[in-house]
Coordinates of C-alpha atoms in Angstrom, one line a residue:
Chain A
M4 CA -0.1 -0.3 0.1
R5 CA 0.8 3.6 -1.1
R6 CA 1.1 6.2 1.6
V7 CA -1.8 8.4 1.3
V8 CA -2.4 11.8 3.0
I9 CA -4.6 14.6 3.1
T10 CA -4.1 17.8 1.7
G11 CA -7.1 19.7 2.0
I12 CA -10.3 19.6 3.2
G13 CA -13.7 21.7 2.5
V14 CA -16.9 21.7 4.9
M15 CA -20.2 23.1 4.9
T16 CA -22.1 22.7 8.3
P17 CA -24.3 23.9 10.4
V18 CA -21.4 25.4 12.1
G19 CA -19.5 26.8 9.4
S20 CA -19.0 26.7 5.8
D21 CA -15.4 27.8 5.9
K22 CA -12.5 25.4 7.5
N23 CA -11.9 28.4 10.2
I24 CA -15.3 29.3 11.4
F25 CA -16.5 25.3 11.5
W26 CA -12.8 25.0 13.7
N27 CA -13.4 28.1 16.0
N28 CA -17.3 26.9 16.3
L29 CA -16.4 23.4 17.3
V30 CA -14.0 24.6 19.7
N31 CA -15.9 27.3 21.5
G32 CA -18.6 24.4 21.7
K33 CA -21.2 26.4 19.8
S34 CA -24.3 24.3 18.7
G35 CA -25.8 24.4 15.1
I36 CA -28.8 23.6 16.0
S37 CA -32.0 25.7 15.6
N38 CA -35.6 26.1 14.4
V39 CA -36.4 24.5 11.6
E40 CA -36.9 27.9 8.8
S41 CA -36.3 26.1 5.3
F42 CA -40.3 24.3 5.4
D43 CA -43.1 24.1 7.9
V44 CA -42.9 21.8 10.4
S45 CA -45.8 22.3 12.5
Q46 CA -46.8 19.3 12.0
Y47 CA -44.2 17.3 13.1
P48 CA -42.8 16.3 16.8
S49 CA -39.9 17.4 15.9
R50 CA -39.2 20.9 14.6
I51 CA -35.2 21.6 14.8
A52 CA -32.4 20.7 13.0
G53 CA -28.9 21.6 11.7
E54 CA -29.8 23.5 8.4
I55 CA -27.6 25.7 6.6
K56 CA -28.9 28.7 6.5
E57 CA -28.6 31.4 4.0
F58 CA -26.9 28.8 1.8
D59 CA -26.1 30.0 -1.7
P60 CA -25.1 27.7 -4.1
T61 CA -23.6 30.6 -7.0
V62 CA -20.7 31.3 -4.9
C63 CA -19.3 27.6 -6.3
M64 CA -21.1 27.2 -9.6
E65 CA -23.3 29.1 -12.1
K66 CA -26.9 29.6 -11.1
R67 CA -28.2 27.8 -14.5
E68 CA -26.0 24.7 -13.0
A69 CA -27.5 25.0 -9.7
K70 CA -30.9 24.9 -11.1
R71 CA -30.2 21.4 -12.5
V72 CA -28.7 19.9 -9.5
D73 CA -30.3 18.8 -6.2
R74 CA -29.1 20.2 -3.3
F75 CA -26.7 17.9 -1.8
T76 CA -25.0 18.0 -4.9
Q77 CA -24.8 21.5 -4.6
L78 CA -23.5 21.0 -1.2
G79 CA -21.1 18.4 -2.1
V80 CA -19.3 20.7 -4.8
C81 CA -19.2 23.9 -2.8
A82 CA -17.0 21.8 -0.2
A83 CA -15.1 20.1 -2.8
M84 CA -14.3 23.2 -4.3
Q85 CA -13.6 24.8 -1.1
A86 CA -10.9 21.6 -0.5
W87 CA -9.5 21.7 -3.9
H88 CA -8.2 25.3 -3.3
D89 CA -7.5 24.2 0.2
A90 CA -5.0 21.7 -1.3
G91 CA -3.3 24.3 -3.7
L92 CA -4.5 22.0 -7.0
D93 CA -6.0 24.8 -8.7
H94 CA -2.8 26.0 -10.3
V95 CA -0.9 22.9 -10.1
Q96 CA 0.2 20.7 -13.6
L97 CA -1.7 17.5 -13.0
N98 CA -2.7 14.5 -15.4
K99 CA -6.3 14.7 -14.4
E100 CA -6.7 11.1 -15.6
D101 CA -5.1 10.2 -12.4
V102 CA -7.2 12.3 -9.8
G103 CA -10.8 10.5 -9.4
V104 CA -13.8 11.6 -6.8
L105 CA -15.6 9.2 -4.5
V106 CA -18.5 11.4 -2.4
G107 CA -21.2 9.6 -0.9
S108 CA -24.5 10.4 0.3
G109 CA -26.9 8.3 2.4
I110 CA -29.9 9.3 0.6
G111 CA -29.0 11.2 -2.4
G112 CA -31.7 13.7 -3.9
I113 CA -34.4 13.6 -1.4
Q114 CA -35.4 17.1 -2.1
T115 CA -36.0 16.7 -6.1
T116 CA -37.8 13.3 -5.4
E117 CA -40.4 15.1 -3.4
E118 CA -40.7 18.0 -5.1
Q119 CA -41.2 15.9 -8.4
L120 CA -43.5 13.7 -6.7
Q121 CA -45.9 16.4 -5.9
I122 CA -45.8 17.7 -9.4
L123 CA -46.6 14.4 -10.8
A124 CA -49.3 14.0 -8.5
E125 CA -51.0 17.4 -9.1
K126 CA -49.9 17.9 -12.8
G127 CA -49.4 14.4 -14.2
P128 CA -46.5 12.8 -15.5
R129 CA -46.1 15.0 -18.9
R130 CA -44.6 17.7 -16.3
V131 CA -41.9 15.8 -14.4
S132 CA -38.9 17.4 -14.9
P133 CA -36.2 15.8 -17.1
F134 CA -33.8 16.6 -15.0
M135 CA -35.3 14.6 -12.5
V136 CA -33.1 10.8 -12.4
P137 CA -30.1 13.0 -13.0
A138 CA -30.9 15.2 -9.7
L139 CA -31.9 12.4 -7.3
I140 CA -29.3 9.5 -8.2
A141 CA -26.8 9.6 -5.3
N142 CA -23.8 9.4 -7.5
M143 CA -24.4 13.2 -8.5
A144 CA -22.1 14.7 -6.3
S145 CA -19.3 12.7 -7.6
G146 CA -20.5 13.2 -11.1
Y147 CA -20.6 16.7 -11.0
I148 CA -17.1 17.8 -9.0
S149 CA -15.7 15.2 -11.9
I150 CA -17.8 17.6 -14.2
M151 CA -16.5 20.9 -12.9
L152 CA -12.7 19.8 -12.5
G153 CA -12.4 17.6 -15.8
L154 CA -11.5 14.8 -13.4
R155 CA -11.1 11.4 -15.2
G156 CA -9.9 9.4 -12.5
P157 CA -12.0 6.6 -10.8
N158 CA -15.7 7.9 -10.4
S159 CA -18.0 6.2 -7.9
T160 CA -20.3 6.5 -4.4
V161 CA -21.0 4.9 -1.5
V162 CA -24.5 4.9 0.0
T163 CA -24.2 3.0 3.3
A164 CA -26.6 5.6 5.2
C165 CA -24.7 7.3 8.1
A166 CA -21.4 5.3 7.3
S167 CA -21.7 6.8 3.4
S168 CA -18.5 9.3 3.6
T169 CA -16.4 6.8 6.2
H170 CA -16.4 4.3 3.6
A171 CA -16.2 7.0 0.9
V172 CA -13.0 8.0 2.6
G173 CA -11.8 4.7 3.5
D174 CA -12.4 3.4 -0.4
A175 CA -10.6 6.1 -1.9
W176 CA -7.9 5.3 0.1
H177 CA -7.5 2.1 -1.1
I178 CA -8.0 3.2 -4.7
I179 CA -4.7 5.5 -4.1
G180 CA -3.1 3.0 -2.4
R181 CA -3.4 0.0 -4.7
G182 CA -2.4 2.6 -7.7
D183 CA -5.5 3.4 -9.4
A184 CA -5.3 7.3 -8.9
E185 CA -3.0 9.7 -7.4
I186 CA -5.6 12.2 -5.9
M187 CA -8.9 11.1 -5.0
V188 CA -11.7 14.2 -4.1
A189 CA -13.4 12.2 -1.4
G190 CA -16.2 12.7 1.5
G191 CA -20.1 13.1 1.4
A192 CA -22.9 15.2 0.9
E193 CA -26.2 15.2 2.4
A194 CA -29.3 17.8 2.4
A195 CA -32.4 15.6 3.8
I196 CA -34.3 18.3 6.0
S197 CA -37.4 18.1 3.8
H198 CA -41.1 16.8 4.3
L199 CA -40.2 13.3 3.6
A200 CA -36.9 12.4 5.3
F201 CA -38.7 14.4 8.5
S202 CA -41.7 12.3 8.6
G203 CA -39.6 9.2 7.7
F204 CA -37.4 9.7 10.9
S205 CA -40.1 11.1 13.3
S206 CA -42.0 7.9 12.5
A207 CA -38.9 5.8 13.6
R208 CA -39.1 8.1 16.5
A209 CA -35.5 8.8 16.0
L210 CA -35.2 12.4 16.4
S211 CA -35.1 14.4 19.6
T212 CA -38.0 16.2 20.3
R213 CA -36.0 19.3 22.5
N214 CA -37.8 21.7 20.3
D215 CA -37.9 24.4 23.0
E216 CA -34.4 24.2 23.6
P217 CA -32.6 23.5 20.2
E218 CA -29.2 24.2 20.8
R219 CA -29.6 21.8 24.0
A220 CA -31.5 19.1 21.9
S221 CA -28.1 17.1 20.3
R222 CA -26.6 15.6 23.8
P223 CA -24.5 12.4 22.4
F224 CA -23.7 10.5 25.7
D225 CA -26.0 12.4 27.9
L226 CA -28.5 10.8 30.2
E227 CA -31.2 12.7 29.2
R228 CA -30.4 12.3 25.4
D229 CA -33.7 11.7 23.5
G230 CA -32.6 11.1 19.8
F231 CA -30.6 12.6 17.3
V232 CA -31.1 15.8 15.5
I233 CA -30.9 16.0 11.3
G234 CA -28.6 18.0 9.8
E235 CA -27.6 18.7 6.4
G236 CA -24.0 19.5 4.9
S237 CA -20.8 18.2 3.1
G238 CA -17.2 17.5 4.4
I239 CA -14.6 17.3 1.5
V240 CA -11.1 15.9 1.8
I241 CA -8.3 15.6 -0.7
L242 CA -6.3 12.3 -0.6
E243 CA -2.9 12.5 -2.3
T244 CA -0.2 10.1 -2.2
F245 CA 2.9 11.1 0.2
E246 CA 5.1 11.4 -2.9
H247 CA 3.1 13.8 -5.0
A248 CA 1.8 15.9 -2.2
L249 CA 5.6 16.0 -1.1
K250 CA 7.2 16.6 -4.0
R251 CA 4.8 19.6 -4.8
G252 CA 5.4 20.7 -0.9
A253 CA 1.7 20.6 0.1
H254 CA 0.2 21.1 3.3
I255 CA -0.3 17.9 4.9
Y256 CA -3.2 17.8 7.5
G257 CA -2.4 14.2 8.5
E258 CA -1.8 10.3 7.0
I259 CA -4.8 7.8 6.9
V260 CA -2.8 4.6 8.5
G261 CA -6.0 2.3 8.7
Y262 CA -9.1 1.5 7.7
G263 CA -12.5 -1.1 8.7
M264 CA -15.3 -1.8 7.8
S265 CA -17.9 -4.8 9.6
G266 CA -21.5 -5.8 9.6
D267 CA -23.8 -6.1 12.2
A268 CA -25.9 -8.4 11.1
Y269 CA -28.4 -8.1 13.6
H270 CA -31.8 -5.5 12.9
M271 CA -32.8 -3.1 10.1
T272 CA -31.9 0.0 12.4
A273 CA -31.2 -0.8 15.8
P274 CA -27.1 -1.8 16.5
D275 CA -26.4 -5.2 17.9
P276 CA -26.7 -5.1 21.3
E277 CA -23.2 -6.2 22.3
G278 CA -21.6 -3.7 19.8
R279 CA -19.6 -6.6 17.8
G280 CA -19.9 -4.7 14.5
A281 CA -18.6 -1.6 16.1
F282 CA -16.1 -3.3 17.9
L283 CA -14.6 -5.3 14.8
C284 CA -14.9 -2.3 12.6
M285 CA -12.4 -0.5 15.2
Q286 CA -10.4 -3.7 15.6
R287 CA -9.7 -4.2 11.8
A288 CA -8.8 0.1 11.7
L289 CA -6.0 -0.9 14.5
K290 CA -5.4 -3.8 12.5
S291 CA -4.7 -2.1 8.8
A292 CA -2.7 0.3 10.4
G293 CA -0.5 -2.1 12.6
L294 CA -1.7 0.1 15.7
S295 CA -2.0 -1.1 19.2
V296 CA -5.0 -0.2 21.0
E297 CA -2.6 1.6 23.9
E298 CA -1.5 4.3 20.9
V299 CA -4.7 5.6 20.4
D300 CA -5.3 9.1 22.0
Y301 CA -8.9 10.0 20.6
I302 CA -11.7 8.7 19.2
N303 CA -14.2 10.8 17.2
A304 CA -17.4 9.0 18.0
H305 CA -20.3 8.2 15.9
G306 CA -22.0 9.7 18.9
T307 CA -25.5 10.0 17.9
S308 CA -27.2 11.3 20.8
T309 CA -30.1 7.9 20.5
E310 CA -29.9 5.5 23.7
F311 CA -28.7 2.6 21.2
N312 CA -25.6 4.2 20.1
D313 CA -24.1 6.1 22.7
K314 CA -24.6 3.0 25.1
I315 CA -23.1 0.2 22.4
E316 CA -20.6 2.3 21.1
T317 CA -19.5 2.7 24.6
K318 CA -19.5 -0.8 25.1
A319 CA -17.8 -1.4 22.3
I320 CA -14.9 0.7 22.9
K321 CA -14.7 -0.6 26.2
K322 CA -14.6 -4.0 25.3
L323 CA -11.5 -3.5 22.3
F324 CA -9.6 -0.9 24.5
K325 CA -10.2 -2.4 28.0
E326 CA -8.2 -0.3 30.7
H327 CA -6.7 2.2 28.1
A328 CA -10.5 3.3 27.1
Y329 CA -10.7 5.4 30.4
Q330 CA -7.2 6.6 29.3
L331 CA -8.2 7.8 25.8
A332 CA -10.3 11.1 24.9
V333 CA -13.9 10.2 23.0
S334 CA -15.9 13.2 21.4
S335 CA -19.2 13.6 19.4
T336 CA -19.1 16.3 17.0
K337 CA -22.5 15.8 16.2
S338 CA -23.2 17.6 19.8
M339 CA -22.7 20.5 17.7
T340 CA -23.6 20.1 14.0
G341 CA -26.3 17.4 14.6
H342 CA -25.9 14.0 12.4
L343 CA -25.0 15.2 8.8
L344 CA -26.2 11.0 8.1
G345 CA -24.2 10.5 5.1
A346 CA -21.8 13.5 5.0
A347 CA -21.3 13.3 8.8
G348 CA -18.2 10.5 8.3
A349 CA -16.3 12.8 6.2
V350 CA -16.8 16.3 8.4
E351 CA -15.9 14.7 11.4
L352 CA -12.8 13.2 9.6
I353 CA -12.0 17.0 9.2
A354 CA -12.6 17.5 12.8
T355 CA -10.1 14.9 13.7
L356 CA -7.6 16.6 11.6
L357 CA -8.0 20.2 12.7
I358 CA -8.0 18.6 16.3
M359 CA -4.5 16.6 15.8
E360 CA -3.5 19.6 13.9
N361 CA -4.2 22.4 16.6
G362 CA -3.4 19.6 19.8
V363 CA -6.7 20.6 21.0
I364 CA -9.8 18.0 21.4
H365 CA -13.2 19.8 20.7
P366 CA -16.2 19.0 23.2
T367 CA -19.4 16.8 23.3
I368 CA -21.3 19.6 24.4
N369 CA -24.6 19.5 26.4
Y370 CA -23.1 16.9 28.7
D371 CA -25.1 17.3 31.9
Y372 CA -26.0 14.3 33.2
P373 CA -23.5 11.4 33.5
D374 CA -25.3 8.1 32.0
P375 CA -23.7 5.2 34.2
E376 CA -23.5 3.1 31.1
C377 CA -21.7 5.8 29.6
D378 CA -18.5 6.2 31.4
L379 CA -15.5 7.0 29.3
D380 CA -14.1 10.9 29.6
Y381 CA -16.2 12.4 26.7
V382 CA -14.1 16.0 26.9
P383 CA -17.3 17.2 28.1
N384 CA -18.6 21.0 27.4
K385 CA -14.9 22.3 27.1
A386 CA -12.3 22.1 24.6
R387 CA -9.0 20.8 26.1
K388 CA -5.3 21.1 25.2
N389 CA -4.2 17.3 24.6
A390 CA -1.8 16.4 21.6
V391 CA -3.0 13.7 19.3
K392 CA -0.9 11.2 17.4
F393 CA -3.5 8.6 16.3
A394 CA -7.2 8.9 16.3
L395 CA -10.1 6.7 15.4
S396 CA -13.1 8.4 13.5
N397 CA -16.2 6.2 13.9
S398 CA -19.6 5.8 11.7
F399 CA -21.9 3.3 12.0
G400 CA -25.2 3.3 9.6
F401 CA -28.3 1.6 9.0
G402 CA -28.6 -1.4 8.1
G403 CA -25.6 -2.2 10.1
T404 CA -23.2 -1.0 8.0
N405 CA -20.1 0.0 10.0
A406 CA -17.0 2.2 8.9
T407 CA -13.9 3.3 11.4
L408 CA -10.8 5.3 9.6
A409 CA -7.1 5.5 11.8
V410 CA -5.4 8.8 11.2
K411 CA -1.9 9.4 12.3
K412 CA -1.1 13.1 12.4
Y413 CA 1.7 14.2 10.3
Q414 CA 5.2 15.4 11.5
S415 CA 7.6 16.4 8.8
Chain B
M12 CA -47.2 41.0 -23.5
S13 CA -46.7 39.7 -27.1
V14 CA -46.2 35.9 -27.7
E15 CA -42.3 37.1 -28.6
N16 CA -41.8 38.4 -25.4
K17 CA -43.4 36.0 -23.6
V18 CA -41.4 33.4 -24.9
K19 CA -38.4 34.9 -24.4
G20 CA -39.5 36.0 -21.3
I21 CA -39.6 31.7 -20.4
I22 CA -36.4 31.5 -22.2
A23 CA -34.1 33.7 -20.1
D24 CA -35.8 32.4 -17.1
Q25 CA -34.9 28.8 -17.7
L26 CA -32.0 28.7 -19.0
E27 CA -30.2 32.0 -17.3
V28 CA -29.5 34.0 -20.0
G29 CA -29.9 37.8 -20.3
I30 CA -33.3 38.2 -22.3
D31 CA -31.5 41.3 -24.2
K32 CA -29.4 38.3 -25.7
L33 CA -32.4 36.4 -27.2
T34 CA -33.0 37.6 -30.7
L35 CA -35.4 35.7 -33.3
D36 CA -32.7 34.2 -35.1
T37 CA -30.6 32.9 -31.7
T38 CA -30.6 28.8 -32.0
F39 CA -30.7 26.9 -29.0
E40 CA -27.2 25.7 -29.5
D41 CA -26.1 29.7 -29.2
I42 CA -27.3 29.3 -25.9
D43 CA -26.3 26.0 -24.9
A44 CA -29.5 24.5 -24.6
D45 CA -29.2 20.5 -24.5
S46 CA -31.6 17.8 -25.2
L47 CA -33.0 18.0 -21.2
D48 CA -33.2 22.0 -21.0
I49 CA -35.5 21.9 -24.4
V50 CA -37.8 19.3 -23.0
E51 CA -37.6 21.4 -19.7
L52 CA -38.6 24.4 -21.9
V53 CA -40.9 22.7 -23.8
M54 CA -42.9 22.0 -20.8
A55 CA -42.9 25.8 -19.6
L56 CA -44.7 26.6 -22.8
E57 CA -47.1 23.9 -22.7
E58 CA -47.9 25.4 -19.2
E59 CA -48.1 29.4 -20.2
F60 CA -49.5 28.6 -23.5
D61 CA -52.1 25.4 -22.5
L62 CA -51.3 23.7 -25.5
E63 CA -49.2 20.2 -26.0
I64 CA -46.2 19.8 -28.4
S65 CA -45.3 16.6 -29.7
D66 CA -41.8 14.9 -29.7
Q67 CA -41.9 15.5 -33.5
E68 CA -42.9 19.5 -33.4
I69 CA -40.0 19.9 -30.9
E70 CA -37.3 18.1 -33.2
N71 CA -38.4 21.1 -36.0
I72 CA -37.5 24.1 -33.4
K73 CA -34.3 25.5 -33.7
T74 CA -34.3 28.9 -32.9
V75 CA -36.3 31.4 -31.0
G76 CA -38.0 32.6 -33.8
D77 CA -39.3 29.0 -34.4
V78 CA -40.6 29.0 -30.9
V79 CA -42.3 32.1 -31.6
R80 CA -44.0 31.2 -35.1
Y81 CA -45.1 27.6 -33.6
I82 CA -47.0 29.1 -30.8
E83 CA -48.6 32.0 -32.9
S84 CA -50.0 29.6 -35.3
K85 CA -51.5 27.5 -32.3
V86 CA -53.2 30.2 -30.2

């Protein structure tokens, strides 16, 4: 396997659509959760979300292009452009046949589906947009990014619910590692704050109903949690061979050193009660990185703020790390961003890279009432100075699909 | 409003082109409209003028003027 480093990052999130704003808000424990404004939620039990307010896709694409694609693709393209620019690739001579794209999405263009279904019902099939199919398919973020940047390397997507973008980055790592590309634009994009998604998640009783205190609603590992808060956004990283990055003098955020995947083989939505899937994917990430449990300083948890996830993820960490589970730090980015579903993993990988680069661990906010079954160091409420050399980033999705990335701080 | 101005307004809106750039001789190729754009444009015209345009008729439409003349012959 060739060494693969991260040389560019881009984020569109409820706590910031610029890497510096994003990081400052995470370190200061600022919540991005508020009342839903983009559509009428009065009939829903949950009326809060992590929305990106006043998002203007024309900052990264022509108005005519923006009209043709779903919001998830707009978000993916905007983060990709940030990452591309951040990596300093705008003016570098590249063989673009060696540059690929792998951007995941849990759901794809659900807002387009919803809008066109309404047109079908009201006006009939002759009024359904010819752009509906290309707009809603989950690989269109990958497709559109390649069109805009002229990238003819591998182009694909991953659709594994809330693990989509962790799988996307891990799979892109493999693609470069085995020599099928020199650079990959990888991550995830999601825009599922809409009637259809809200009603489905509400019926599944998955969403927090702490509507009177939106900023306090996402409270991973806290005893008073009552479900996750849905968020939208995107996270994109530029993965590049170490040699290529070094040769062009690129800034290196960190190195992907391991990747683990597993299946729960248990239930459509509930995690395995013993956390076997979570355990296995963390164990496999360590194994592929050649790391011992004692070397891990930090875990960016899946940490959704649901009772199932938080208890079982904690159980799996304790089973794998044993005594060291109490020495390492664990925190949840979702306590501030909400749950970005298919974009969550990439955004959290970026948070982890910034944690390593700054030597400061962002907190898990809204941690007020300890849960006896969740007794690890979750870095409650306040950021902490803490050098991190090796970290894991976890993502688990419906269908019992699990992914963990192992990341190493870069030292020149 | 004349048919010509209405048609130009719809095209300008759908394809994000300046209305002042459109003349009767402007072709859809000139304004980078692909086949999906034209289907969508036809839908908007059918809505606005309450008529049906067949796929065969769409094939004969190459310029803004073709659209205007076609609509004028129908309404």
